[in-house]
Short mmCIF file of C-alpha atoms in Angstrom, two decimals:
data_model
loop_
_atom_site.label_atom_id
_atom_site.label_comp_id
_atom_site.label_asym_id
_atom_site.label_seq_id
_atom_site.Cartn_x
_atom_site.Cartn_y
_atom_site.Cartn_z
CA ASP N 190 -15.82 5.08 -2.60
CA GLU N 191 -18.62 4.05 -0.21
CA LEU N 192 -17.22 6.19 2.59
CA VAL N 193 -20.25 8.47 2.95
CA THR N 194 -23.94 7.63 2.96
CA TYR N 195 -26.32 10.36 1.82
CA TYR N 196 -29.80 10.45 3.32
CA SER N 197 -32.27 12.59 1.34
CA ASN N 198 -33.44 15.63 3.32
CA VAL N 199 -31.54 14.42 6.39
CA GLY N 200 -27.80 14.68 5.77
CA VAL N 201 -24.77 12.45 5.43
CA ARG N 202 -23.08 9.85 7.57
CA VAL N 203 -19.42 8.87 7.33
CA VAL N 204 -18.94 5.12 7.35
CA MET N 205 -17.32 3.43 10.31
CA LEU N 206 -15.20 0.48 9.25
CA SER N 207 -15.50 -2.61 11.44
CA ALA N 208 -12.79 -5.18 12.08
CA ASN N 209 -14.46 -7.43 9.52
CA ASP N 210 -14.44 -4.58 6.96
CA ALA N 211 -10.72 -4.08 7.64
CA ARG N 212 -9.99 -7.78 7.13
CA GLU N 213 -11.94 -7.89 3.86
CA ILE N 214 -10.30 -4.74 2.52
CA PHE N 215 -6.78 -5.87 3.42
CA GLN N 216 -7.34 -9.37 2.03
CA LEU N 217 -8.47 -7.99 -1.31
CA VAL N 218 -5.81 -5.27 -1.48
CA THR N 219 -3.14 -7.86 -0.67
CA GLU N 220 -4.18 -10.05 -3.57
CA LEU N 221 -4.49 -7.11 -5.97
CA ASP N 222 -1.11 -5.63 -4.98
CA CYS N 223 0.60 -9.01 -5.33
CA LEU N 224 -0.98 -9.51 -8.74
CA ALA N 225 0.04 -6.01 -9.85
CA LEU N 226 3.58 -6.68 -8.62
CA ARG N 227 3.74 -9.95 -10.57
CA TYR N 228 2.48 -8.34 -13.78
CA ALA N 229 4.75 -5.30 -13.41
CA CYS N 230 7.83 -7.43 -12.76
CA SER N 231 7.22 -9.49 -15.88
CA GLY N 232 6.44 -6.50 -18.09
CA GLU N 233 8.65 -4.76 -20.59
CA LEU N 234 8.87 -1.65 -18.40
CA ARG N 235 10.43 -3.49 -15.46
CA MET N 236 13.60 -1.37 -15.50
CA ALA N 237 11.61 1.87 -15.46
CA MET N 238 9.61 0.52 -12.53
CA GLN N 239 12.80 -0.41 -10.66
CA GLU N 240 14.22 3.07 -11.20
CA GLU N 241 11.03 4.66 -9.88
CA LEU N 242 11.04 2.33 -6.86
CA SER N 243 14.67 3.25 -6.18
CA ASP N 244 13.73 6.95 -6.18
CA ILE N 245 10.80 6.30 -3.84
CA ILE N 246 13.00 4.36 -1.41
CA ARG N 247 15.60 7.17 -1.42
CA LEU N 248 12.95 9.87 -0.91
CA SER N 249 11.28 7.83 1.84
CA ASP N 250 14.58 7.58 3.70
CA GLU N 251 15.18 11.32 3.31
CA SER N 252 11.69 12.08 4.63
CA ILE N 253 12.22 9.89 7.67
CA ALA N 254 15.59 11.54 8.36
CA LYS N 255 13.87 14.95 8.25
CA LYS N 256 10.96 13.60 10.34
CA ASP N 257 8.64 14.72 7.54
CA PHE N 258 6.10 11.96 7.99
CA THR N 259 3.51 13.61 5.75
CA ALA N 260 5.93 13.33 2.83
CA TRP N 261 6.92 9.82 3.90
CA ARG N 262 3.27 8.78 3.85
CA GLU N 263 2.97 9.96 0.24
CA TYR N 264 6.06 7.95 -0.76
CA SER N 265 4.72 4.91 1.05
CA ASP N 266 1.50 5.15 -0.97
CA ARG N 267 3.49 5.69 -4.18
CA PHE N 268 5.51 2.56 -3.47
CA HIS N 269 2.38 0.43 -3.80
CA LEU N 270 0.90 2.45 -6.66
CA VAL N 271 4.03 1.95 -8.78
CA PHE N 272 3.14 -1.70 -9.31
CA HIS N 273 -0.30 -0.72 -10.55
CA LYS N 274 1.22 1.91 -12.81
CA TYR N 275 3.41 -0.68 -14.54
CA CYS N 276 1.15 -3.76 -14.42
CA ASN N 277 -0.43 -2.98 -17.81
CA ASN N 278 -3.90 -4.14 -16.72
CA SER N 279 -6.53 -1.39 -16.63
CA ARG N 280 -9.13 -3.55 -14.91
CA LEU N 281 -6.76 -4.43 -12.10
CA VAL N 282 -5.96 -0.74 -11.67
CA ALA N 283 -9.68 0.17 -11.62
CA ALA N 284 -10.44 -2.47 -8.99
CA SER N 285 -7.57 -1.24 -6.82
CA LYS N 286 -8.60 2.41 -7.08
CA LYS N 287 -12.05 1.52 -5.78
CA LEU N 288 -10.50 0.25 -2.54
CA LEU N 289 -7.88 2.99 -2.17
CA ALA N 290 -10.01 5.44 -0.17
CA GLN N 291 -11.20 2.76 2.24
CA MET N 292 -7.66 1.48 2.64
CA THR N 293 -6.42 5.01 3.34
CA LEU N 294 -8.81 5.33 6.28
CA LEU N 295 -7.41 2.15 7.78
CA ILE N 296 -3.78 3.03 7.13
CA ASN N 297 -4.15 6.45 8.72
CA ALA N 298 -5.20 4.73 11.94
CA TYR N 299 -1.75 3.19 12.50
CA GLN N 300 0.89 4.03 9.94
CA LEU N 301 2.20 7.33 11.24
CA LEU N 302 3.30 5.95 14.59
CA ASP N 303 7.10 6.13 14.62
CA GLU N 304 7.66 2.40 15.11
CA ASN N 305 5.30 1.59 12.23
CA VAL N 306 7.03 4.03 9.89
CA ASP N 307 10.32 2.17 10.38
CA ILE N 308 8.72 -1.26 9.96
CA VAL N 309 6.85 -0.31 6.80
CA ASN N 310 9.91 1.39 5.32
CA LYS N 311 12.07 -1.69 5.96
CA ASP N 312 9.40 -3.91 4.38
CA HIS N 313 9.38 -1.73 1.28
CA LYS N 314 13.17 -1.96 1.04
CA ARG N 315 13.09 -5.76 1.27
CA ILE N 316 10.48 -5.95 -1.49
CA TYR N 317 12.53 -3.60 -3.66
CA GLU N 318 15.72 -5.62 -3.05
CA ALA N 319 13.97 -8.85 -4.08
CA ILE N 320 12.71 -7.18 -7.27
CA SER N 321 16.17 -5.79 -8.01
CA ALA N 322 17.64 -9.28 -7.57
CA GLY N 323 15.10 -10.65 -10.06
CA ASP N 324 13.45 -12.78 -7.35
CA ASN N 325 9.82 -12.06 -8.19
CA ASP N 326 8.49 -14.94 -6.08
CA SER N 327 10.21 -13.60 -2.97
CA ALA N 328 9.01 -10.08 -3.77
CA GLN N 329 5.42 -11.32 -3.94
CA SER N 330 5.81 -13.28 -0.73
CA LEU N 331 7.30 -10.25 1.03
CA MET N 332 4.48 -8.04 -0.27
CA HIS N 333 1.90 -10.52 0.97
CA ARG N 334 3.50 -10.68 4.44
CA HIS N 335 3.89 -6.88 4.54
CA LEU N 336 0.21 -6.28 3.88
CA GLU N 337 -0.86 -9.04 6.23
CA ASP N 338 1.20 -7.43 9.00
CA ASP N 339 -0.36 -4.06 8.10
CA MET N 340 -3.79 -5.64 8.48
CA TYR N 341 -2.96 -6.71 12.04
CA ARG N 342 -1.66 -3.22 12.86
CA ALA N 343 -4.87 -1.70 11.47
CA LEU N 344 -7.05 -4.12 13.45
CA LYS N 345 -5.15 -3.25 16.62
CA ALA N 346 -5.51 0.50 15.94
CA ILE N 347 -9.26 0.43 15.30
CA GLY N 348 -9.83 -1.75 18.36
#
């Protein structure tokens, strides 16, 4: 995942992600997530995907109500991964998995602040509502904006 560098007979060093790294990661993840969303929404398993998204939204809301932000974080991740699960493109999934660990480092820097939890959860609901209404173009646009806003929150958090 390129998060640790091993130096023979010396030890290891954990990578520090710069603002430029964050921008690059978010830009690529945004495009991959939007592509996965588009493929998943046009696939034959669209209804199964919608049902799974509905469950994730419900469980996210329950986690927030209980102030169980660890569980909420898992549902937030699952929200994005659902599109990759149903996109029916193994190469897209492989490319996304490669970035997941790096993205997780960035997300952990900002996402668990209370105000960000609410914002992210509302964004997910809007994306789900657009998908449920059959408005795939709006869903993609909302996903793009959501991840762009996340990038700015991550940049602010890492200084």
